[in-house]
Coordinates of C-alpha atoms in Angstrom, one line a residue:
M6 CA -23.4 2.6 -11.7
A7 CA -24.0 -1.0 -12.3
P8 CA -24.4 -2.1 -15.9
K9 CA -27.9 -2.8 -17.1
P10 CA -29.0 -6.5 -17.1
V11 CA -29.5 -8.3 -20.3
T12 CA -33.2 -9.0 -20.5
S13 CA -33.6 -11.1 -23.7
P14 CA -30.3 -12.8 -24.7
T15 CA -30.3 -15.5 -27.3
A16 CA -28.6 -18.8 -26.9
N17 CA -25.7 -17.7 -29.2
S18 CA -25.1 -14.3 -27.5
P19 CA -21.6 -13.1 -28.6
L20 CA -18.7 -13.4 -26.3
I21 CA -16.7 -10.3 -27.1
L22 CA -14.3 -10.1 -24.2
A23 CA -10.7 -9.3 -24.9
V24 CA -8.4 -12.0 -26.2
S25 CA -6.2 -11.3 -23.2
T26 CA -8.9 -12.8 -21.0
L27 CA -8.5 -16.2 -22.6
I28 CA -4.7 -15.8 -22.7
L29 CA -4.7 -15.3 -19.0
L30 CA -7.2 -18.1 -18.4
F31 CA -5.0 -20.7 -20.0
S32 CA -1.5 -19.3 -19.7
A33 CA 0.7 -21.3 -17.4
S34 CA -1.5 -24.3 -18.1
A35 CA -0.6 -25.2 -21.7
S36 CA 1.0 -28.4 -20.4
A37 CA -1.7 -28.8 -17.7
S38 CA -2.4 -32.4 -16.7
A39 CA -5.9 -33.7 -16.1
H40 CA -6.8 -33.4 -12.5
D41 CA -8.6 -35.9 -10.4
Y42 CA -11.2 -33.6 -9.0
S43 CA -13.0 -36.4 -7.1
D44 CA -9.8 -37.2 -5.2
A45 CA -9.3 -33.5 -4.5
L46 CA -12.9 -33.3 -3.3
R47 CA -12.5 -36.2 -0.9
K48 CA -9.3 -34.7 0.5
C49 CA -10.8 -31.2 0.7
I50 CA -13.6 -32.4 3.0
L51 CA -11.3 -34.7 5.0
F52 CA -9.3 -31.6 6.0
F53 CA -12.2 -30.5 8.3
E54 CA -11.8 -33.6 10.4
G55 CA -8.2 -32.5 11.1
Q56 CA -9.6 -29.1 12.4
R57 CA -12.1 -30.6 14.8
S58 CA -12.1 -29.5 18.4
G59 CA -13.7 -31.4 21.2
K60 CA -14.4 -35.1 21.6
L61 CA -13.8 -36.9 18.3
P62 CA -16.3 -39.4 17.1
P63 CA -15.6 -43.1 16.5
D64 CA -15.6 -42.6 12.7
Q65 CA -12.9 -39.9 12.8
R66 CA -10.7 -40.6 9.8
V67 CA -7.7 -38.2 10.6
R68 CA -6.2 -40.7 13.1
W69 CA -3.2 -38.6 14.3
R70 CA -5.7 -36.2 15.9
S71 CA -7.2 -36.9 19.3
H72 CA -9.7 -35.3 21.8
S73 CA -8.9 -31.7 22.7
A74 CA -10.3 -28.7 24.6
L75 CA -12.8 -30.9 26.5
H76 CA -13.6 -28.2 29.1
D77 CA -14.2 -25.3 26.7
G78 CA -16.9 -23.0 28.2
A79 CA -16.5 -24.3 31.7
S80 CA -15.2 -21.0 33.0
A81 CA -18.4 -19.4 31.9
G82 CA -20.6 -22.2 33.1
V83 CA -21.6 -23.3 29.6
D84 CA -20.6 -26.2 27.2
L85 CA -18.7 -24.9 24.3
T86 CA -16.9 -28.0 23.3
G87 CA -16.7 -29.0 19.7
G88 CA -16.5 -26.8 16.6
Y89 CA -13.5 -26.1 14.5
Y90 CA -10.1 -24.5 15.0
D91 CA -10.1 -21.9 12.2
A92 CA -6.5 -22.3 11.0
G93 CA -3.1 -23.5 12.3
D94 CA -3.7 -22.3 15.9
N95 CA -5.9 -23.5 18.7
I96 CA -8.4 -20.7 19.0
K97 CA -12.1 -21.1 18.2
F98 CA -13.1 -17.9 16.5
G99 CA -16.9 -17.7 15.9
F100 CA -16.9 -15.3 13.1
P101 CA -14.9 -17.3 10.5
M102 CA -16.3 -20.6 11.9
A103 CA -19.8 -19.4 11.1
F104 CA -18.8 -18.2 7.6
T105 CA -17.1 -21.6 7.0
T106 CA -20.4 -23.3 8.0
T107 CA -22.4 -21.1 5.7
L108 CA -20.2 -21.8 2.7
L109 CA -20.1 -25.5 3.4
A110 CA -23.9 -25.5 3.5
W111 CA -24.1 -23.5 0.3
S112 CA -21.8 -26.0 -1.3
V113 CA -24.1 -28.8 -0.3
I114 CA -27.2 -26.9 -1.4
D115 CA -26.0 -26.1 -4.9
F116 CA -23.7 -29.1 -5.5
G117 CA -24.6 -31.8 -3.1
R118 CA -26.6 -33.8 -5.6
I119 CA -23.3 -34.4 -7.6
M120 CA -21.0 -35.1 -4.7
G121 CA -21.5 -38.8 -4.9
P122 CA -20.0 -40.7 -2.0
E123 CA -18.6 -37.6 -0.5
L124 CA -22.0 -36.0 0.2
G125 CA -22.3 -37.8 3.6
H126 CA -18.9 -36.5 4.7
A127 CA -19.8 -32.9 3.5
V128 CA -23.1 -33.0 5.5
R129 CA -21.2 -34.2 8.6
A130 CA -18.8 -31.3 8.1
V131 CA -21.7 -28.9 8.2
K132 CA -23.2 -30.5 11.3
W133 CA -19.9 -30.4 13.2
G134 CA -20.2 -26.6 12.7
T135 CA -23.9 -26.2 13.5
D136 CA -23.8 -28.4 16.6
Y137 CA -21.3 -25.9 18.0
L138 CA -23.2 -22.9 16.8
L139 CA -26.3 -24.2 18.6
K140 CA -24.3 -24.4 21.8
A141 CA -22.9 -20.9 21.3
T142 CA -26.4 -19.5 20.8
A143 CA -28.3 -21.5 23.5
T144 CA -29.0 -18.5 25.7
D145 CA -31.3 -15.8 24.3
G146 CA -29.6 -12.5 23.8
V147 CA -26.1 -14.0 24.0
V148 CA -23.8 -15.4 21.4
Y149 CA -20.5 -16.9 22.5
V150 CA -18.1 -15.8 19.8
Q151 CA -14.6 -17.0 20.9
V152 CA -12.9 -19.6 23.1
G153 CA -9.3 -19.0 23.8
D154 CA -7.0 -16.1 24.3
A155 CA -5.3 -15.4 21.0
I156 CA -2.2 -13.7 22.5
S157 CA -1.6 -16.5 24.9
D158 CA -2.2 -19.1 22.2
H159 CA 0.1 -17.4 19.7
N160 CA 2.9 -17.3 22.3
C161 CA 3.0 -21.1 22.3
W162 CA 3.5 -23.8 19.7
E163 CA 1.4 -26.6 21.2
R164 CA -0.7 -29.5 20.0
P165 CA -4.4 -28.9 20.6
E166 CA -4.3 -32.1 22.7
D167 CA -1.7 -30.5 25.1
M168 CA -3.2 -27.1 25.2
D169 CA -2.6 -25.3 28.6
T170 CA -3.1 -21.7 27.3
L171 CA -6.0 -19.6 28.5
R172 CA -9.4 -20.8 27.3
T173 CA -11.1 -17.5 28.0
V174 CA -14.7 -17.3 26.8
F175 CA -15.8 -14.2 24.9
K176 CA -19.5 -13.3 24.2
I177 CA -21.7 -10.6 22.8
D178 CA -25.0 -9.5 24.4
R179 CA -27.4 -6.6 24.4
N180 CA -24.9 -4.3 26.0
H181 CA -22.0 -5.4 23.9
P182 CA -23.6 -6.1 20.4
G183 CA -22.0 -7.9 17.5
S184 CA -24.4 -7.8 14.6
D185 CA -21.6 -9.0 12.3
V186 CA -20.8 -12.3 14.0
A187 CA -24.5 -12.8 15.1
G188 CA -25.7 -12.1 11.6
E189 CA -23.2 -14.6 10.1
T190 CA -24.2 -17.2 12.7
A191 CA -27.9 -16.7 11.8
A192 CA -26.9 -17.1 8.1
A193 CA -25.0 -20.4 8.9
L194 CA -27.9 -21.8 10.9
A195 CA -30.5 -20.9 8.2
A196 CA -28.4 -22.2 5.3
A197 CA -27.7 -25.5 7.2
S198 CA -31.5 -25.8 7.9
I199 CA -31.9 -26.2 4.1
V200 CA -29.2 -29.0 4.1
F201 CA -31.1 -30.9 6.8
R202 CA -34.6 -30.2 5.6
S203 CA -35.2 -33.6 4.1
R204 CA -32.4 -35.5 5.9
D205 CA -33.4 -34.6 9.5
P206 CA -36.5 -32.4 9.6
T207 CA -36.4 -32.1 13.4
Y208 CA -32.8 -30.9 13.4
S209 CA -33.6 -28.6 10.4
R210 CA -36.4 -26.9 12.4
I211 CA -34.2 -26.4 15.4
L212 CA -31.6 -24.7 13.2
L213 CA -34.1 -22.5 11.5
N214 CA -35.9 -21.5 14.7
R215 CA -32.5 -20.6 16.3
A216 CA -31.5 -18.6 13.2
V217 CA -34.7 -16.6 13.5
K218 CA -33.9 -15.7 17.2
V219 CA -30.2 -14.9 16.5
F220 CA -31.1 -12.7 13.6
R221 CA -33.6 -10.8 15.7
F222 CA -30.9 -10.2 18.3
A223 CA -28.4 -9.1 15.7
D224 CA -30.8 -6.7 14.1
T225 CA -32.2 -5.3 17.3
Y226 CA -28.9 -4.7 19.1
R227 CA -26.7 -3.3 16.4
G228 CA -22.9 -2.8 16.4
A229 CA -19.6 -4.4 15.4
Y230 CA -18.3 -7.1 17.7
S231 CA -14.8 -5.8 17.5
N232 CA -15.8 -2.5 19.2
A233 CA -16.6 -4.4 22.4
L234 CA -14.0 -7.2 22.0
H235 CA -11.2 -5.3 20.3
S236 CA -8.3 -6.7 22.3
A237 CA -9.6 -10.2 21.9
V238 CA -10.4 -10.4 18.2
C239 CA -8.1 -7.8 16.6
P240 CA -6.0 -8.0 14.6
F241 CA -7.0 -11.6 13.9
Y242 CA -10.7 -11.3 13.0
C243 CA -11.4 -7.7 13.5
D244 CA -14.5 -6.4 11.7
N245 CA -13.1 -4.0 9.1
N246 CA -16.1 -3.9 6.9
G247 CA -19.0 -3.1 9.2
Y248 CA -21.9 -5.2 10.3
Q249 CA -24.5 -4.1 7.7
D250 CA -23.7 -6.7 5.2
E251 CA -24.1 -9.5 7.6
L252 CA -27.6 -8.4 8.4
L253 CA -28.6 -8.5 4.7
W254 CA -26.7 -11.8 4.3
A255 CA -28.6 -13.3 7.2
A256 CA -32.0 -12.0 5.9
A257 CA -31.2 -13.5 2.5
W258 CA -30.5 -16.9 3.9
L259 CA -33.5 -16.7 6.2
H260 CA -35.8 -15.9 3.3
K261 CA -34.3 -18.8 1.3
A262 CA -34.7 -21.2 4.2
S263 CA -38.2 -20.1 5.5
R264 CA -39.8 -18.4 2.5
R265 CA -41.3 -15.9 4.9
R266 CA -42.3 -12.6 3.4
Q267 CA -40.9 -10.6 6.3
Y268 CA -37.3 -11.3 5.3
R269 CA -38.0 -10.4 1.6
E270 CA -39.5 -7.1 2.8
Y271 CA -36.5 -6.6 5.1
I272 CA -34.1 -7.0 2.2
I273 CA -36.1 -4.5 0.0
R274 CA -36.5 -2.0 2.9
N275 CA -32.8 -2.1 3.9
E276 CA -31.1 -2.5 0.6
V277 CA -29.8 1.1 0.4
I278 CA -29.6 1.6 4.2
L279 CA -27.4 -1.5 4.6
R280 CA -25.4 -0.7 1.4
A281 CA -26.0 -3.8 -0.6
G282 CA -24.0 -2.5 -3.5
D283 CA -20.8 -1.7 -1.6
T284 CA -17.4 -3.2 -2.3
I285 CA -18.8 -5.6 -4.8
N286 CA -15.5 -7.3 -5.6
E287 CA -15.0 -8.7 -2.1
F288 CA -16.4 -11.9 -0.5
G289 CA -15.1 -13.6 2.6
W290 CA -15.6 -13.9 6.4
D291 CA -15.6 -10.1 6.8
N292 CA -17.4 -9.0 3.6
K293 CA -20.6 -10.6 2.3
H294 CA -21.7 -8.0 -0.3
A295 CA -20.9 -10.0 -3.5
G296 CA -22.4 -13.1 -1.9
I297 CA -25.6 -11.3 -1.0
N298 CA -26.1 -10.1 -4.6
V299 CA -25.3 -13.5 -6.2
L300 CA -27.6 -15.4 -3.8
I301 CA -30.5 -13.0 -4.3
S302 CA -30.0 -12.9 -8.0
K303 CA -31.0 -16.5 -8.4
E304 CA -34.6 -15.6 -7.7
V305 CA -34.4 -12.7 -10.1
L306 CA -33.0 -14.8 -12.9
M307 CA -35.7 -17.4 -12.3
G308 CA -38.3 -14.6 -12.8
K309 CA -39.6 -14.8 -9.3
S310 CA -38.6 -11.4 -7.9
P311 CA -38.3 -8.7 -10.5
D312 CA -38.4 -6.0 -7.8
L313 CA -35.0 -7.3 -6.6
R314 CA -33.4 -6.7 -10.0
S315 CA -30.9 -4.2 -8.5
F316 CA -29.2 -7.1 -6.8
Q317 CA -28.7 -8.8 -10.2
N318 CA -27.3 -5.5 -11.5
N319 CA -24.8 -5.6 -8.5
A320 CA -24.0 -9.2 -9.2
D321 CA -23.3 -8.4 -12.8
A322 CA -21.0 -5.6 -11.8
F323 CA -19.2 -8.0 -9.4
I324 CA -18.6 -10.4 -12.3
C325 CA -17.2 -7.6 -14.5
S326 CA -14.9 -6.6 -11.6
L327 CA -13.2 -10.0 -11.9
L328 CA -12.9 -10.4 -15.6
P329 CA -9.5 -9.6 -17.2
G330 CA -9.7 -7.5 -20.3
T331 CA -12.6 -5.4 -19.1
A332 CA -12.6 -1.8 -18.0
H333 CA -14.2 -2.8 -14.6
L334 CA -11.3 -5.1 -13.4
Q335 CA -10.8 -4.5 -9.7
V336 CA -8.6 -7.5 -8.8
Q337 CA -5.0 -8.3 -9.6
Y338 CA -3.8 -11.5 -11.3
S339 CA -0.4 -13.0 -10.8
P340 CA 1.8 -13.7 -13.9
G341 CA 0.6 -17.3 -13.6
G342 CA -3.1 -16.3 -13.6
L343 CA -4.0 -16.5 -9.9
I344 CA -6.5 -14.0 -8.5
F345 CA -4.5 -11.9 -6.0
K346 CA -5.8 -9.4 -3.4
A347 CA -3.7 -7.6 -0.8
G348 CA -3.5 -9.0 2.7
G349 CA -2.8 -12.4 4.1
S350 CA -4.0 -15.9 3.1
N351 CA -4.8 -15.0 -0.5
M352 CA -6.3 -18.4 -1.3
Q353 CA -9.3 -17.3 0.8
H354 CA -10.1 -14.8 -2.0
V355 CA -9.4 -17.3 -4.8
T356 CA -11.8 -20.0 -3.5
S357 CA -14.6 -17.6 -2.4
L358 CA -14.6 -15.5 -5.5
S359 CA -14.3 -18.6 -7.7
F360 CA -17.3 -20.2 -5.9
L361 CA -19.4 -17.1 -6.7
L362 CA -18.3 -17.2 -10.3
L363 CA -19.4 -20.8 -10.6
A364 CA -22.7 -20.4 -8.7
Y365 CA -23.6 -17.3 -10.7
S366 CA -22.7 -19.0 -14.0
N367 CA -25.1 -21.8 -13.1
Y368 CA -27.9 -19.4 -12.3
L369 CA -27.2 -17.5 -15.6
S370 CA -27.3 -20.8 -17.6
H371 CA -30.6 -21.8 -16.3
A372 CA -32.1 -18.4 -17.2
N373 CA -30.3 -18.2 -20.5
H374 CA -28.6 -15.0 -19.6
V375 CA -25.1 -13.5 -20.1
V376 CA -23.3 -10.7 -18.1
P377 CA -23.0 -7.3 -19.8
C378 CA -19.7 -5.6 -19.2
A379 CA -19.4 -2.1 -20.8
G380 CA -20.8 -3.1 -24.1
K381 CA -19.3 -6.5 -24.1
S382 CA -20.8 -9.7 -22.8
A383 CA -19.5 -12.6 -20.8
S384 CA -21.2 -16.0 -21.1
P385 CA -21.7 -18.5 -18.3
A386 CA -19.1 -20.7 -19.9
L387 CA -16.5 -18.0 -19.5
L388 CA -17.3 -17.6 -15.8
K389 CA -16.9 -21.4 -15.4
S390 CA -13.6 -21.3 -17.3
L391 CA -12.2 -18.6 -15.0
A392 CA -13.3 -20.5 -11.9
K393 CA -11.8 -23.7 -13.2
R394 CA -8.5 -22.0 -14.0
Q395 CA -8.3 -20.9 -10.4
V396 CA -9.0 -24.4 -9.2
N397 CA -6.5 -25.9 -11.5
Y398 CA -3.9 -23.4 -10.3
I399 CA -4.5 -24.6 -6.8
L400 CA -4.1 -28.2 -7.8
G401 CA -0.8 -27.7 -9.6
D402 CA -1.2 -25.8 -12.9
N403 CA 1.1 -23.0 -11.8
P404 CA 4.7 -21.7 -12.3
M405 CA 5.8 -23.6 -9.2
R406 CA 4.3 -26.8 -10.5
M407 CA 3.1 -27.4 -7.0
S408 CA -0.3 -28.4 -5.6
Y409 CA -1.3 -26.0 -2.8
M410 CA -3.6 -28.7 -1.4
V411 CA -1.6 -30.9 1.0
G412 CA -1.6 -34.5 0.0
Y413 CA -2.8 -33.9 -3.5
G414 CA -0.4 -34.5 -6.4
N415 CA 3.3 -35.4 -6.3
R416 CA 4.5 -32.0 -4.9
Y417 CA 2.7 -30.0 -2.2
P418 CA 3.7 -27.9 0.9
Q419 CA 5.6 -29.9 3.5
R420 CA 6.0 -27.4 6.2
I421 CA 2.6 -25.8 6.7
H422 CA 2.0 -23.4 9.6
H423 CA -0.1 -25.7 11.7
R424 CA 0.6 -26.8 15.2
G425 CA -1.0 -30.3 15.1
S426 CA 0.5 -31.1 11.8
S427 CA 4.0 -29.9 12.7
L428 CA 4.4 -31.6 16.1
P429 CA 4.6 -35.3 16.7
S430 CA 1.1 -36.8 17.3
V431 CA 0.1 -38.0 20.7
R432 CA 0.0 -41.5 19.3
V433 CA 3.7 -41.3 18.4
H434 CA 4.8 -39.1 21.3
P435 CA 2.4 -39.5 24.2
A436 CA 4.4 -37.3 26.6
R437 CA 3.4 -33.7 26.8
I438 CA 5.1 -31.1 24.7
G439 CA 5.0 -27.8 26.5
C440 CA 4.4 -24.3 25.3
K441 CA 7.9 -23.4 24.4
A442 CA 9.1 -27.0 23.9
G443 CA 7.3 -26.9 20.5
S444 CA 9.4 -24.1 19.2
R445 CA 12.1 -26.4 17.9
Y446 CA 9.5 -28.1 15.7
F447 CA 8.3 -24.7 14.5
F448 CA 11.8 -23.7 13.3
S449 CA 12.8 -27.1 12.1
P450 CA 13.6 -27.4 8.4
N451 CA 12.1 -30.9 8.4
P452 CA 8.7 -31.7 6.8
N453 CA 5.7 -31.9 9.1
P454 CA 5.4 -35.3 10.6
N455 CA 1.6 -35.4 10.2
V456 CA 0.1 -34.8 6.8
L457 CA -3.0 -32.7 7.1
V458 CA -4.6 -34.1 4.0
G459 CA -6.7 -31.7 2.0
A460 CA -5.4 -28.5 3.7
V461 CA -5.1 -25.6 1.2
V462 CA -2.6 -23.1 2.3
G463 CA -2.5 -19.3 2.0
G464 CA -0.6 -19.7 -1.3
P465 CA 2.0 -18.0 -3.3
N466 CA 2.7 -14.3 -3.4
T467 CA 1.9 -11.9 -6.2
T468 CA 4.9 -13.2 -8.3
D469 CA 3.8 -16.9 -7.9
A470 CA 6.7 -17.6 -5.6
F471 CA 6.0 -19.8 -2.5
P472 CA 8.2 -20.2 0.5
D473 CA 7.5 -23.6 2.0
S474 CA 8.3 -22.5 5.5
R475 CA 6.2 -22.4 8.7
P476 CA 7.3 -18.8 9.7
F477 CA 5.8 -17.5 6.5
F478 CA 2.3 -18.0 7.9
Q479 CA 0.5 -15.8 5.3
E480 CA 1.6 -18.3 2.6
S481 CA 1.8 -21.5 4.5
E482 CA -1.2 -21.5 6.9
P483 CA -4.4 -23.3 5.9
T484 CA -7.8 -22.1 7.0
T485 CA -11.3 -23.6 7.1
Y486 CA -12.7 -20.7 5.1
I487 CA -10.3 -21.4 2.2
N488 CA -11.5 -25.0 1.9
A489 CA -15.3 -24.4 2.5
P490 CA -16.1 -22.8 -0.9
L491 CA -13.6 -25.2 -2.6
V492 CA -15.9 -28.1 -1.7
G493 CA -18.6 -26.8 -4.1
L494 CA -16.1 -26.0 -6.8
L495 CA -14.5 -29.5 -6.7
A496 CA -17.8 -31.2 -6.6
Y497 CA -18.9 -29.4 -9.8
F498 CA -15.7 -30.1 -11.7
A499 CA -15.6 -33.7 -10.6
A500 CA -19.0 -34.1 -12.3
H501 CA -18.1 -31.8 -15.2
P502 CA -14.4 -32.3 -15.8

């Protein structure tokens, strides 16, 4: 059962969390140096330009990349050029790309006003995602969810510019539903429509209208996309969590973007049916539960939607599940203080959960609330401290004294699991490098020739150890969905160091 909300806290509500919480927050950082969060923010956003697929624009800043995958979609008679490669390979997976776009948009919505000169780059990063998602949803009742055969791609080590692997197109439709990926796509389009509401009203309306259509499709034809496309998407982005959370997530963003009562009613009507309170300590491309509760809680805390208070209860329970020293703790911390969850690419959990900690702390602050955790209370300041501790760990305050953001600090990963970064660029080596010819670069002990500035890798293991080696992909591979929530975090800490 979720803890009851605090209804009338005072400005000096006591912080009674265990001393071990603060010890963990600041252990391994006693000698921490001040970080240049503005520099890290610039690099974090720059990373997305290194992940671009398609024809690159004249203002492309990552110059060692070039045009790639210019015929994507042709085999299906559609234009699916553009978008992002999700990680160190050359596949375009729609599920994580949509989640990346949603979190980039949320970062701009909540923190864009303090991004300074990086705001324009952040908005362009959102648009690179939404331009592709509009192409992928251009046909009613169809969402194109992947370009490229993952088995073929993973059998080669090629630059995206040289790609000769299968560019098979995969889609969902009425007979092969995918409410998870369609729901996340609708959420991304709706969230982005808020970003462009004043910047480009026409584009904003296009995004919102498309989000409405895609959500209707996702809700009408229900099912998990990996049931129909199992061999194509599993084990890479197989839906392990079910599609119900994406339907609520999309409805929450559509309500925020459109203010239409139908979406609010959908959320109330489906809260229990779609299991809003499940697995509250998870948030990522496959599990939106914690994000749903935090997002909806903002309205509750502002006093606008008291009938949605159960979502605030769930959000409070989520916060308690992350706080060391409480009986509700459901995540592990490394000896150096890093959030750690089982599975690959741990930094995806670190940045996504930290983003929610920061966003919720801001919502709490504006409402003058604290979080109750089994008779104790956690202030917004504590939530911010925990989020900041995670960011500082990423930037170098850790037992390895290594920044896990490529190009930031004096010591960072040199051999990341990333094809374009690890192979000579087409500018340096114009001749084609074939499928297996790239293997010698993969196994080379030498640093990557192209620095993918801003890339945050999967990170150290549970003992804070990090093998700077390409074959250790779970630790050394960057992903777009690691960086997307970090954009908002860095923007905040750049403005509030």
